Coordinates of N, CA and C in Angstrom, one line a residue:
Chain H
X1 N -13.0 -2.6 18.2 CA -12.2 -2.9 17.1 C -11.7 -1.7 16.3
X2 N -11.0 -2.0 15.1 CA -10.0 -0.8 14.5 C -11.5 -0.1 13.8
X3 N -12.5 -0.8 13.2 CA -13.4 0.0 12.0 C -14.4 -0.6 12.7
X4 N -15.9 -0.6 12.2 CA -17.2 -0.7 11.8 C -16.9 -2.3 11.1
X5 N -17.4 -3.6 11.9 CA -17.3 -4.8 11.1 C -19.0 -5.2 11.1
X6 N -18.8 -5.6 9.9 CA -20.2 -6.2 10.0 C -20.5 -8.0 9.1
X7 N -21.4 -8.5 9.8 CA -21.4 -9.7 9.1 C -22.7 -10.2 9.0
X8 N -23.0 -11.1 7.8 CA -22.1 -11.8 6.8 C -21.5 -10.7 6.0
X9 N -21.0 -10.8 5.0 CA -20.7 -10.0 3.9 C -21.4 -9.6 2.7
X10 N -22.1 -11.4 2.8 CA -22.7 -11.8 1.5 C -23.6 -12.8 2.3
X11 N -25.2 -12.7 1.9 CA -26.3 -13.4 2.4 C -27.1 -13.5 1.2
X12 N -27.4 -15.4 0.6 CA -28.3 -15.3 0.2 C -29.7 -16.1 1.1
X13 N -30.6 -16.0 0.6 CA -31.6 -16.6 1.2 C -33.2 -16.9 0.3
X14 N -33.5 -17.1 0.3 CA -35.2 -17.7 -0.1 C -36.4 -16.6 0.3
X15 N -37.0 -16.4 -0.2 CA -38.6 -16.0 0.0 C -39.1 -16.7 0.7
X16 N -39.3 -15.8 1.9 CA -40.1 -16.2 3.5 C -39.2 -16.4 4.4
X17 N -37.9 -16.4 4.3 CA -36.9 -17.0 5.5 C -36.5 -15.9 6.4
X18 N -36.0 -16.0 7.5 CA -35.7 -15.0 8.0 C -34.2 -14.7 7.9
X19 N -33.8 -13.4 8.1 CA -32.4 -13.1 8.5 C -31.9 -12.4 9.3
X20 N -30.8 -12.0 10.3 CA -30.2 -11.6 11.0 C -28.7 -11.1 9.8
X21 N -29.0 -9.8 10.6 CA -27.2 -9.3 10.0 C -26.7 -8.5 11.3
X22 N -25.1 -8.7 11.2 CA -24.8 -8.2 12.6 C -23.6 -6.8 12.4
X23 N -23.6 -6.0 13.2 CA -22.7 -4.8 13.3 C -21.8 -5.0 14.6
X24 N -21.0 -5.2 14.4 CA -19.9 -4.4 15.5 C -19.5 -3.0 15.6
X25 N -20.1 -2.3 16.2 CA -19.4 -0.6 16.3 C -17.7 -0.2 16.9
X26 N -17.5 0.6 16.3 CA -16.2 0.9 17.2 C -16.6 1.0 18.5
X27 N -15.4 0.2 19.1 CA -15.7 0.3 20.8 C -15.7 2.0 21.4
X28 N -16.6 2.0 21.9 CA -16.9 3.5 22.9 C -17.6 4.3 22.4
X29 N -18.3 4.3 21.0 CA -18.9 4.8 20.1 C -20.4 4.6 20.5
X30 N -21.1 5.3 21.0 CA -22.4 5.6 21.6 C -23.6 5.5 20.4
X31 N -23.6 5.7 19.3 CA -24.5 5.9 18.5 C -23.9 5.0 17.6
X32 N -25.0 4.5 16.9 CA -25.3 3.1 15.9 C -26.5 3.2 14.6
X33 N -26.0 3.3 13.2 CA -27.0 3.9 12.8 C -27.0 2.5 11.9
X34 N -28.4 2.0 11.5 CA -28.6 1.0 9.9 C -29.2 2.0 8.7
X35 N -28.7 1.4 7.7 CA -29.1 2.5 6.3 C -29.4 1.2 5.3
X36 N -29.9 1.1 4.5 CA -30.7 0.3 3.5 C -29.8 1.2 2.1
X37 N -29.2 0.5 1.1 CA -28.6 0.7 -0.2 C -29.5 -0.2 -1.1
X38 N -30.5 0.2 -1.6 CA -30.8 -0.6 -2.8 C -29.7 -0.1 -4.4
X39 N -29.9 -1.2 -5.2 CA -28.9 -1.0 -6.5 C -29.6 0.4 -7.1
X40 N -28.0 1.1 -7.1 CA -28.6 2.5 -7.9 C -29.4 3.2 -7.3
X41 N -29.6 3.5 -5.8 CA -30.1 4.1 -5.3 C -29.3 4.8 -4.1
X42 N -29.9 5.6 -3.1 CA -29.2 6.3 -2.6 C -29.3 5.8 -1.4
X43 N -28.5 6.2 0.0 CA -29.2 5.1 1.2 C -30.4 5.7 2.3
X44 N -31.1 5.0 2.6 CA -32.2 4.6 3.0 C -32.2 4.8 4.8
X45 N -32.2 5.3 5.7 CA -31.9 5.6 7.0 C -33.3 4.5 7.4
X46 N -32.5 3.7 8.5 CA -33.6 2.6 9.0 C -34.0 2.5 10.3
X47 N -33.0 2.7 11.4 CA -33.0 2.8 12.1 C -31.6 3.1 13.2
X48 N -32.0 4.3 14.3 CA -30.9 4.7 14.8 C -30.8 5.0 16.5
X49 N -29.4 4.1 17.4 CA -29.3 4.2 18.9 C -28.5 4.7 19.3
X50 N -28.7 5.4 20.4 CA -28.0 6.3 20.9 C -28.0 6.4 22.2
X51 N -26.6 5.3 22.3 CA -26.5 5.3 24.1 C -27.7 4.3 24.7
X52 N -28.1 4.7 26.1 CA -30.1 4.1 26.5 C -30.7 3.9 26.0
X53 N -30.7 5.7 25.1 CA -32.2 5.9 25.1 C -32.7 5.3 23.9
X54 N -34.1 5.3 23.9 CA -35.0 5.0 23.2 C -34.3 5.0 21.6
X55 N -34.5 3.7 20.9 CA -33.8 3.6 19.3 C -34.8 4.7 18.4
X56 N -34.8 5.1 17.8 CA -35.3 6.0 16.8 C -35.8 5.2 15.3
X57 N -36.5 4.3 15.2 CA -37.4 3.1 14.3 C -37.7 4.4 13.1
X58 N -37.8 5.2 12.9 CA -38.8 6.1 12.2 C -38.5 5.6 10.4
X59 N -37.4 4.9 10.9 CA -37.6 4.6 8.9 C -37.3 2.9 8.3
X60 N -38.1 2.2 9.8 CA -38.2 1.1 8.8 C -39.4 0.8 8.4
X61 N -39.2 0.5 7.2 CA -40.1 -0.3 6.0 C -41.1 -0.3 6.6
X62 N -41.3 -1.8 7.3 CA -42.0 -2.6 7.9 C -42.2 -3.6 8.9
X63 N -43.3 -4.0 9.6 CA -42.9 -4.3 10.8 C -42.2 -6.0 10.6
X64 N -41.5 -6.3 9.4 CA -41.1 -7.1 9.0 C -39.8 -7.1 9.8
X65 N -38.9 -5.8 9.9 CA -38.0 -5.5 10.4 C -37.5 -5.1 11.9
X66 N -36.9 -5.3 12.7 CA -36.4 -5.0 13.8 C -35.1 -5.2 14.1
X67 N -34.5 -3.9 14.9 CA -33.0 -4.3 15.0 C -33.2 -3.9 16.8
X68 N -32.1 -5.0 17.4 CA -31.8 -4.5 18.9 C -30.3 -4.4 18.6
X69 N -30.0 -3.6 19.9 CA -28.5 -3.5 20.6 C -28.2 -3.4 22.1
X70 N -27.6 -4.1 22.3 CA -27.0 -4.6 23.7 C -26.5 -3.3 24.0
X71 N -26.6 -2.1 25.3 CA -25.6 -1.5 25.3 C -25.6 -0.6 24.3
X72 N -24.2 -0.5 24.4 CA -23.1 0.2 23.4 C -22.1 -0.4 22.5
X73 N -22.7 -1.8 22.4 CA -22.0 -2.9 21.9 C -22.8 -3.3 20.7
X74 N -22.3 -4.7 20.4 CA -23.5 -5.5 18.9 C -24.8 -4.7 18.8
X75 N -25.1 -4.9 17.2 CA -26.2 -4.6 17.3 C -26.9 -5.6 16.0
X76 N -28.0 -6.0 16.1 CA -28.6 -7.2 15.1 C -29.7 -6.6 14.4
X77 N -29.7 -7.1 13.3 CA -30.6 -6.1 12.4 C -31.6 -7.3 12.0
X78 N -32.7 -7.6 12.3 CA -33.7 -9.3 11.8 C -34.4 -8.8 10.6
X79 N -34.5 -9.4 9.5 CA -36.0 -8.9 8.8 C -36.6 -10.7 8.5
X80 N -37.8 -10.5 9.1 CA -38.3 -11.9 9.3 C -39.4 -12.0 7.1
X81 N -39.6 -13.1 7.4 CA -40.4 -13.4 6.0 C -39.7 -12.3 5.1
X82 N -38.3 -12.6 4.8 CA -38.1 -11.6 3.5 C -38.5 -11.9 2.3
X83 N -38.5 -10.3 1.8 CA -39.1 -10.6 0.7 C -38.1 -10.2 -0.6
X84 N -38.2 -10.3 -2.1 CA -37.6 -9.9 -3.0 C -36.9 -8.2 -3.0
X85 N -38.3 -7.8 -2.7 CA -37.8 -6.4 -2.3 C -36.9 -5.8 -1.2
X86 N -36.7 -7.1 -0.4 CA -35.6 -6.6 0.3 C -34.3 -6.5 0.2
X87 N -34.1 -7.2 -1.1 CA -32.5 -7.1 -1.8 C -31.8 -5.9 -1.6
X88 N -30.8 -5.9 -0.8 CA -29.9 -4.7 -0.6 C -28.7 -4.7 0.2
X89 N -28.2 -3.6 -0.1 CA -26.8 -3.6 1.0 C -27.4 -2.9 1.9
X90 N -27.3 -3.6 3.2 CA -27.3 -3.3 4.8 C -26.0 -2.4 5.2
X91 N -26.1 -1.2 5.4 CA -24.7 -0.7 6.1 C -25.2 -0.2 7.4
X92 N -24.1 -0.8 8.2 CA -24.2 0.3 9.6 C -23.0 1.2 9.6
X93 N -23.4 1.9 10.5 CA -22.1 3.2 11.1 C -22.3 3.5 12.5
X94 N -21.5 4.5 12.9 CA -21.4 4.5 14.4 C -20.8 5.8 14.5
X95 N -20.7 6.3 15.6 CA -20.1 7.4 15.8 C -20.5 7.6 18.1
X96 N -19.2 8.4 17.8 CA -19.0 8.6 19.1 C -19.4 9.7 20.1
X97 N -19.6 9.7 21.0 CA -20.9 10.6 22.0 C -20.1 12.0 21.8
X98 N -18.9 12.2 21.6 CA -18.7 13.3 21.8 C -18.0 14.1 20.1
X99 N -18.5 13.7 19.3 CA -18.5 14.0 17.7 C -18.7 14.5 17.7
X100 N -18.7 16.0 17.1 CA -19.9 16.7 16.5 C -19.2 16.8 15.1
X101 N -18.4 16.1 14.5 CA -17.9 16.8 13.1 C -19.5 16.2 12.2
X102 N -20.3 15.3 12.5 CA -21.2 14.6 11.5 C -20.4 13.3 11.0
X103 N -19.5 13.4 11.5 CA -18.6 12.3 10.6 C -19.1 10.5 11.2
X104 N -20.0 9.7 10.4 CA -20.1 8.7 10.7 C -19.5 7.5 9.9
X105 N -18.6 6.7 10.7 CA -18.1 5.7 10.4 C -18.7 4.5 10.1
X106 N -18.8 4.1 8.5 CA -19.5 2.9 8.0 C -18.5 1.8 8.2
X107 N -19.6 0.6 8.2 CA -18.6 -1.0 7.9 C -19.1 -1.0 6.4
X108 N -18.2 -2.1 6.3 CA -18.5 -2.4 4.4 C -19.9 -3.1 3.6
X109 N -20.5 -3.2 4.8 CA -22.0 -3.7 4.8 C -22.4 -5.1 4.5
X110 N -23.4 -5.5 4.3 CA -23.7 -6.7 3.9 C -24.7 -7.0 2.9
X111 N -24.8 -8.0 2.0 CA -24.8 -7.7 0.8 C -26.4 -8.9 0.6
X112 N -27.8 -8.7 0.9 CA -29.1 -9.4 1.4 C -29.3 -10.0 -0.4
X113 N -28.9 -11.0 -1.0 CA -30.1 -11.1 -1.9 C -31.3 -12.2 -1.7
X114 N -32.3 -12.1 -2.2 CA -33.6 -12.8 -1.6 C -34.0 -12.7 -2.8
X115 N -34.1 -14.6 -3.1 CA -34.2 -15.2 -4.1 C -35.8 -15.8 -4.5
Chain B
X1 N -38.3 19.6 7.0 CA -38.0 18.2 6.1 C -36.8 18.9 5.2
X2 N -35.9 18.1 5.0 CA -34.4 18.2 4.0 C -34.8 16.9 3.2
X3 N -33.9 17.3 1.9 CA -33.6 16.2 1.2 C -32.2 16.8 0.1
X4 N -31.7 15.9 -0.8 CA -30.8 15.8 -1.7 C -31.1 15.6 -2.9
X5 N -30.4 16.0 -3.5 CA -30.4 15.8 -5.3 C -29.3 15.6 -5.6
X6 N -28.9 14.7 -6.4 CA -27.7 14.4 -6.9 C -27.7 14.4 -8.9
X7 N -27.1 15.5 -9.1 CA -27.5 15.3 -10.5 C -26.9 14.3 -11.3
X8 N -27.1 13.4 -11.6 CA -25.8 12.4 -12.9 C -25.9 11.5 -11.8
X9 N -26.0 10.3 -12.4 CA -25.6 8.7 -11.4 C -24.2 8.9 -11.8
X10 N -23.9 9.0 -13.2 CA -23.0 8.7 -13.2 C -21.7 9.4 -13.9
X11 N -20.9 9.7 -13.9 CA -19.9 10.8 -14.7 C -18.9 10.0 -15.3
X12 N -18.3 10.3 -16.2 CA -16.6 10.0 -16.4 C -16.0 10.9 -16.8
X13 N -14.6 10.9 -16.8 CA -13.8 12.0 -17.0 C -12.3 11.4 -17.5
X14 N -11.7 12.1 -17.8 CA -10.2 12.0 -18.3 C -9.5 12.1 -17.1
X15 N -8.4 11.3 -17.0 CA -7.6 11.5 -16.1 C -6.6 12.7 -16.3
X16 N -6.7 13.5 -15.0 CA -6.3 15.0 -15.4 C -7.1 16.3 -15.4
X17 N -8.7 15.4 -15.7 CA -9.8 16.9 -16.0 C -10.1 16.8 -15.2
X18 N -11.3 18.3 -15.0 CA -11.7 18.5 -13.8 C -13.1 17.8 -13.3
X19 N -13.0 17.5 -11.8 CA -14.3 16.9 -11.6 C -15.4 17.5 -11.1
X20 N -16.7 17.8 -11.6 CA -17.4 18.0 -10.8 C -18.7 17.3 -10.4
X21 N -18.7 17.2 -9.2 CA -20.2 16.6 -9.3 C -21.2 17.4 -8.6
X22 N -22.4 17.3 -8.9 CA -23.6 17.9 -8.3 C -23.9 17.8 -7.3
X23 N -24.8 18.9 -6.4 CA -25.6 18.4 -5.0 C -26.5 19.4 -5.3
X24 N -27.5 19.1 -4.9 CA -28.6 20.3 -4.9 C -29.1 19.9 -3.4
X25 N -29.7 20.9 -2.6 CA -30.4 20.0 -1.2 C -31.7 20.9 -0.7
X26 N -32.7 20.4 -0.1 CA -33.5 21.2 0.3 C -33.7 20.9 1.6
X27 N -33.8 22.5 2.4 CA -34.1 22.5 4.3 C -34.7 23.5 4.5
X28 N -35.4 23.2 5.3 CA -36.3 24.1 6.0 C -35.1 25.0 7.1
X29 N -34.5 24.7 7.1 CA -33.3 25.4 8.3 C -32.0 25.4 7.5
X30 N -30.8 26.6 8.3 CA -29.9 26.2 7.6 C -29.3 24.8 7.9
X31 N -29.0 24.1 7.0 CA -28.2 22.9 7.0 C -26.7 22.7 7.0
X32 N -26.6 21.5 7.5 CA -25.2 21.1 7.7 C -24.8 20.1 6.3
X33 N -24.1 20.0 5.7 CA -23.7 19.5 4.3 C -22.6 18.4 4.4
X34 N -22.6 17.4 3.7 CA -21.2 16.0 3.7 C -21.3 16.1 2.6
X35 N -20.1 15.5 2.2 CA -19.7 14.6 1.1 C -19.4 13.4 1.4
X36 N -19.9 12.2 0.8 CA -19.1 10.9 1.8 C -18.4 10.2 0.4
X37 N -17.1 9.3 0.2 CA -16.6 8.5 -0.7 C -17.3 6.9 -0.1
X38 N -17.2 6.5 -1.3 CA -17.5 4.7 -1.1 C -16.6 4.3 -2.0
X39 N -15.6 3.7 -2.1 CA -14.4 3.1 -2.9 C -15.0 1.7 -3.0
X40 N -14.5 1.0 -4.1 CA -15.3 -0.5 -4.3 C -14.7 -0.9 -2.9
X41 N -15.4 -2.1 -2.6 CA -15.1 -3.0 -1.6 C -15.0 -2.1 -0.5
X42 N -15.5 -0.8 -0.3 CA -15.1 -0.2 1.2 C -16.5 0.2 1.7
X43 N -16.3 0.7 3.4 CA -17.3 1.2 3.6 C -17.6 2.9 3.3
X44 N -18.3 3.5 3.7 CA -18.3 4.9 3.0 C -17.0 5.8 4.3
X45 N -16.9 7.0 3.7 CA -16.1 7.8 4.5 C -16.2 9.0 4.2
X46 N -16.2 9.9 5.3 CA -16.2 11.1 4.9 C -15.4 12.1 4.4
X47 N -15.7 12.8 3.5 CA -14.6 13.3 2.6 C -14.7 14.4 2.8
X48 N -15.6 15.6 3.1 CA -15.9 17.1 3.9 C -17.1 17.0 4.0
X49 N -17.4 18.6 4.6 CA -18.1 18.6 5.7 C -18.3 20.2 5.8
X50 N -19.3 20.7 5.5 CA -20.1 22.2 5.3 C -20.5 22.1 7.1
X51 N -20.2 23.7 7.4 CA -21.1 23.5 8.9 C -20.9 24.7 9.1
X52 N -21.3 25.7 8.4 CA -21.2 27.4 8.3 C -19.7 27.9 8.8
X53 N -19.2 27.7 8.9 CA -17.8 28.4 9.1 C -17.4 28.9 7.9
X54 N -17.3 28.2 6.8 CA -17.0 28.7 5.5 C -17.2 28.0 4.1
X55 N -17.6 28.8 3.4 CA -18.8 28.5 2.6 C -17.4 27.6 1.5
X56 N -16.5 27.8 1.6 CA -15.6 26.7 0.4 C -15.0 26.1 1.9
X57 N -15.0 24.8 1.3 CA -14.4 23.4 2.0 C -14.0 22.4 1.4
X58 N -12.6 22.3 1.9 CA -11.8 21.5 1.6 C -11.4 20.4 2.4
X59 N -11.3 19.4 1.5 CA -11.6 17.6 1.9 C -10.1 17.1 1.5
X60 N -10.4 16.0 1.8 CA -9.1 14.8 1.9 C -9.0 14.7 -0.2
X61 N -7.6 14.4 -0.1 CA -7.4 14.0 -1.4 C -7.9 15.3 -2.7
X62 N -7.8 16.3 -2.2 CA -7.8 17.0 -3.0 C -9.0 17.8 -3.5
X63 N -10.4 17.7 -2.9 CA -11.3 17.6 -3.3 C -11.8 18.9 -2.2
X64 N -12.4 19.6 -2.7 CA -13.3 20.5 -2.2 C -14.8 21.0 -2.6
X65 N -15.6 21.7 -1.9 CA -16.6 22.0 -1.7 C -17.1 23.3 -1.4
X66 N -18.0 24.1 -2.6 CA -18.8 25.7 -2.4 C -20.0 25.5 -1.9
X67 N -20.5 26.1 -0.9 CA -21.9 25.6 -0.3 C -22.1 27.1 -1.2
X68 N -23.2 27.1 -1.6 CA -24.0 28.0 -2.5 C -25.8 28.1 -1.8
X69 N -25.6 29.4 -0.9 CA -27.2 29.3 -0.7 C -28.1 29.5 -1.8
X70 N -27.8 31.0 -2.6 CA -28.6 31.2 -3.6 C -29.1 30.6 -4.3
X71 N -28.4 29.0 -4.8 CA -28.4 27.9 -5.8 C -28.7 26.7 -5.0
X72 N -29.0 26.8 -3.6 CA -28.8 25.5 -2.5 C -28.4 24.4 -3.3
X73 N -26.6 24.8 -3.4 CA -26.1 23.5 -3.7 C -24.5 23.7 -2.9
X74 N -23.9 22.4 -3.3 CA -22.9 22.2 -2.5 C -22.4 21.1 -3.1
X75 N -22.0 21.6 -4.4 CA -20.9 20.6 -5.3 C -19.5 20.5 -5.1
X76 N -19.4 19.2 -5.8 CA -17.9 18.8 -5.3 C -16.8 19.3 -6.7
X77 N -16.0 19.6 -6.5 CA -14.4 19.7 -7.5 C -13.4 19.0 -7.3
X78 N -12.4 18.8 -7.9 CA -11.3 18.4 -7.9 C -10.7 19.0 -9.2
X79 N -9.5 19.7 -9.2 CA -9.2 20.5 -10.2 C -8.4 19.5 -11.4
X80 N -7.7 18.0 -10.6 CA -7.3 17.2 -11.8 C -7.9 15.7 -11.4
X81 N -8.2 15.3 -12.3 CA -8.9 13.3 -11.5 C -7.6 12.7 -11.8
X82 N -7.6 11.8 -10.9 CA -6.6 10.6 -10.6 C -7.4 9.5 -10.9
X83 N -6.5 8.4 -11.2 CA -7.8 7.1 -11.5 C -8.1 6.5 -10.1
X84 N -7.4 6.8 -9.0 CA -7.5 6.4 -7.6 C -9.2 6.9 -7.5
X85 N -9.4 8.2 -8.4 CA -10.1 8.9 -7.5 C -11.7 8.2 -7.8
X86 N -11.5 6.9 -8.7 CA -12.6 6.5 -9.2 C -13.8 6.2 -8.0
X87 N -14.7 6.1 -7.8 CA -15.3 5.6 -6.3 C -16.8 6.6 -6.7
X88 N -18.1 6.1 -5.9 CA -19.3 6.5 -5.5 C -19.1 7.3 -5.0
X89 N -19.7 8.8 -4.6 CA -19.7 9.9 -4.0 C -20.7 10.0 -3.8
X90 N -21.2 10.4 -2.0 CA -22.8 10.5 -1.8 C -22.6 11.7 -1.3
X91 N -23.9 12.9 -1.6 CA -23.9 13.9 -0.7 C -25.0 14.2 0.1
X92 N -24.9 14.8 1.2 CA -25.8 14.7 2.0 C -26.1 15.5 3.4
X93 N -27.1 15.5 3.7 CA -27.7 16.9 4.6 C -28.0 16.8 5.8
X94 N -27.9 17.4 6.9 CA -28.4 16.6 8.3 C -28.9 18.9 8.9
X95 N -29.8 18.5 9.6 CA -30.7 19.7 10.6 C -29.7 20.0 11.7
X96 N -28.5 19.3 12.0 CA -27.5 19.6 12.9 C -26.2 19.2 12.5
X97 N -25.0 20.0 13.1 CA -23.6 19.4 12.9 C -23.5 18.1 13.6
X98 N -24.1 17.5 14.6 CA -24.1 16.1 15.0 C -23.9 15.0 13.8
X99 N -25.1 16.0 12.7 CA -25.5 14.9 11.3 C -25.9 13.4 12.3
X100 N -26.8 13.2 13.3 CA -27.7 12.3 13.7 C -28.7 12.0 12.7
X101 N -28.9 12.9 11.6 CA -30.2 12.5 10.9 C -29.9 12.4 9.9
X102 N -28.8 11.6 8.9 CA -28.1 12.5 7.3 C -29.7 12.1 6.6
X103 N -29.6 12.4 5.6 CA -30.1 12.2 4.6 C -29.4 12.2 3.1
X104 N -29.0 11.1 2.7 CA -28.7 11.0 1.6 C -29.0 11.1 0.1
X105 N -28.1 11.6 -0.5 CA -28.8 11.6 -2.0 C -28.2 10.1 -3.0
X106 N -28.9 10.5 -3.8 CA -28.4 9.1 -4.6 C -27.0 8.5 -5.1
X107 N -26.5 9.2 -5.5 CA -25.3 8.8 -5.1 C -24.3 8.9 -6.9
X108 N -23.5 9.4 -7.2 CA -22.7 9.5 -8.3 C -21.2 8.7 -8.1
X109 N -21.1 7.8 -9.6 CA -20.3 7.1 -9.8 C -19.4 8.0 -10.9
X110 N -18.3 7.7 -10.0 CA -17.2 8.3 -11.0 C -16.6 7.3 -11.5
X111 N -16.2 7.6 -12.7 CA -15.6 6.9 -13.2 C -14.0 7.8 -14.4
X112 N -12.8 7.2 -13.8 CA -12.0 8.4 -14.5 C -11.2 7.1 -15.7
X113 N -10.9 7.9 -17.0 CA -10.8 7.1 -18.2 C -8.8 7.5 -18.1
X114 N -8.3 6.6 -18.2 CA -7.1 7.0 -18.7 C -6.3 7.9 -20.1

């Protein structure tokens, strides 16, 4: 697609339920990153794929969370039993195997409150 | 280990004055430097981009950037604010020009007053 889409936009949900949020990356774009935005805070690196190999997990929370990706295609971000504290904006970005400017392309993210 | 400092959540300014906003960063190596915009309702974007070529850098819409080793900072200007130019500004650090690893700082809201 033309940008980074991601969906829902807006998620509410209950204490204990689970969620899925989803990214579309720009097509051909090899790398896929998730970032955590809590309110008033700065963003949060969660987890990041690249191409095959092995995802790079080194900054989620907890094992509450897990994201896979097909490919170089979708990628689904779950956090099971959420909790209050997980209120936040989800953003992914993407960027392409042969970048090197640093320049990663966000979607407008998705917006978790847990009620 | 890198990290960011972002001084002021939040600024405002006169439309017309100058803007500046803070970055302070710390790296064990030399680092690679962003600025990223977040406009309401948008996703972020990059706005410049430090990567030792030269120590002043200039971004979209007017806005540039002094990487300052002595001071390890890498603040932003804009010599007049637009109200366009109202938006979140995040700055932030990566161990490579890839920027595979940013690290973000907290992030400053501008806000410009007519």
């Amino acid at each position: 697609g033309a940008g980074v889409s991601q969906s829902p936009s807006n998620k509410v949900t209950e204490k204990g339920k689970d969620v899925e949020l989803r990214c579309d990356p720009i097509s051909g774009h090899t790398a896929l990153y998730w970032y955590r935005q809590r309110l008033g805070q700065g963003l949060e690196f969660l987890i990041y794929f690249q191409g095959n190999s092995a995802p790079d997990k080194s900054g989620l929370p907890s094992d509450r969370f897990s994201a896979e990706r097909t490919g170089e295609s979708v990628s689904t971000l779950t956090i099971q039993r959420t909790q209050q504290e997980d209120s936040a904006v989800y953003l992914c970005a993407s960027k392409g195997q042969f970048a090197n400017t640093g320049e990663l392309f966000f979607g407008e993210g998705s917006r978790l409150t847990v009620l | 280990a890198q990290s960011v400092t972002q001084l002021g959540s939040h600024v405002s300014v006169s439309e017309g004055a100058l803007v500046l906003l803070r970055c302070n960063y710390s790296s064990s190596v030399p680092p690679y430097l962003f600025w990223y915009v977040q406009y309401p309702n948008q996703g972020l974007q990059l706005l410049l981009k430090y990567t030792s070529a030269a120590t002043l850098v200039k971004g979209i819409n007017g806005f540039e950037a002094e990487f300052k080793k002595s001071e390890t900072s890498f603040h932003l200007t804009k010599p007049s604010a637009h109200m366009s130019d109202a938006a979140e500004y995040f700055c932030a650090v990566s161990l490579n020009n890839a920027g595979n690893m940013l690290t973000f700082g907290g992030g400053t809201r501008l806000m410009v007053k007519p």
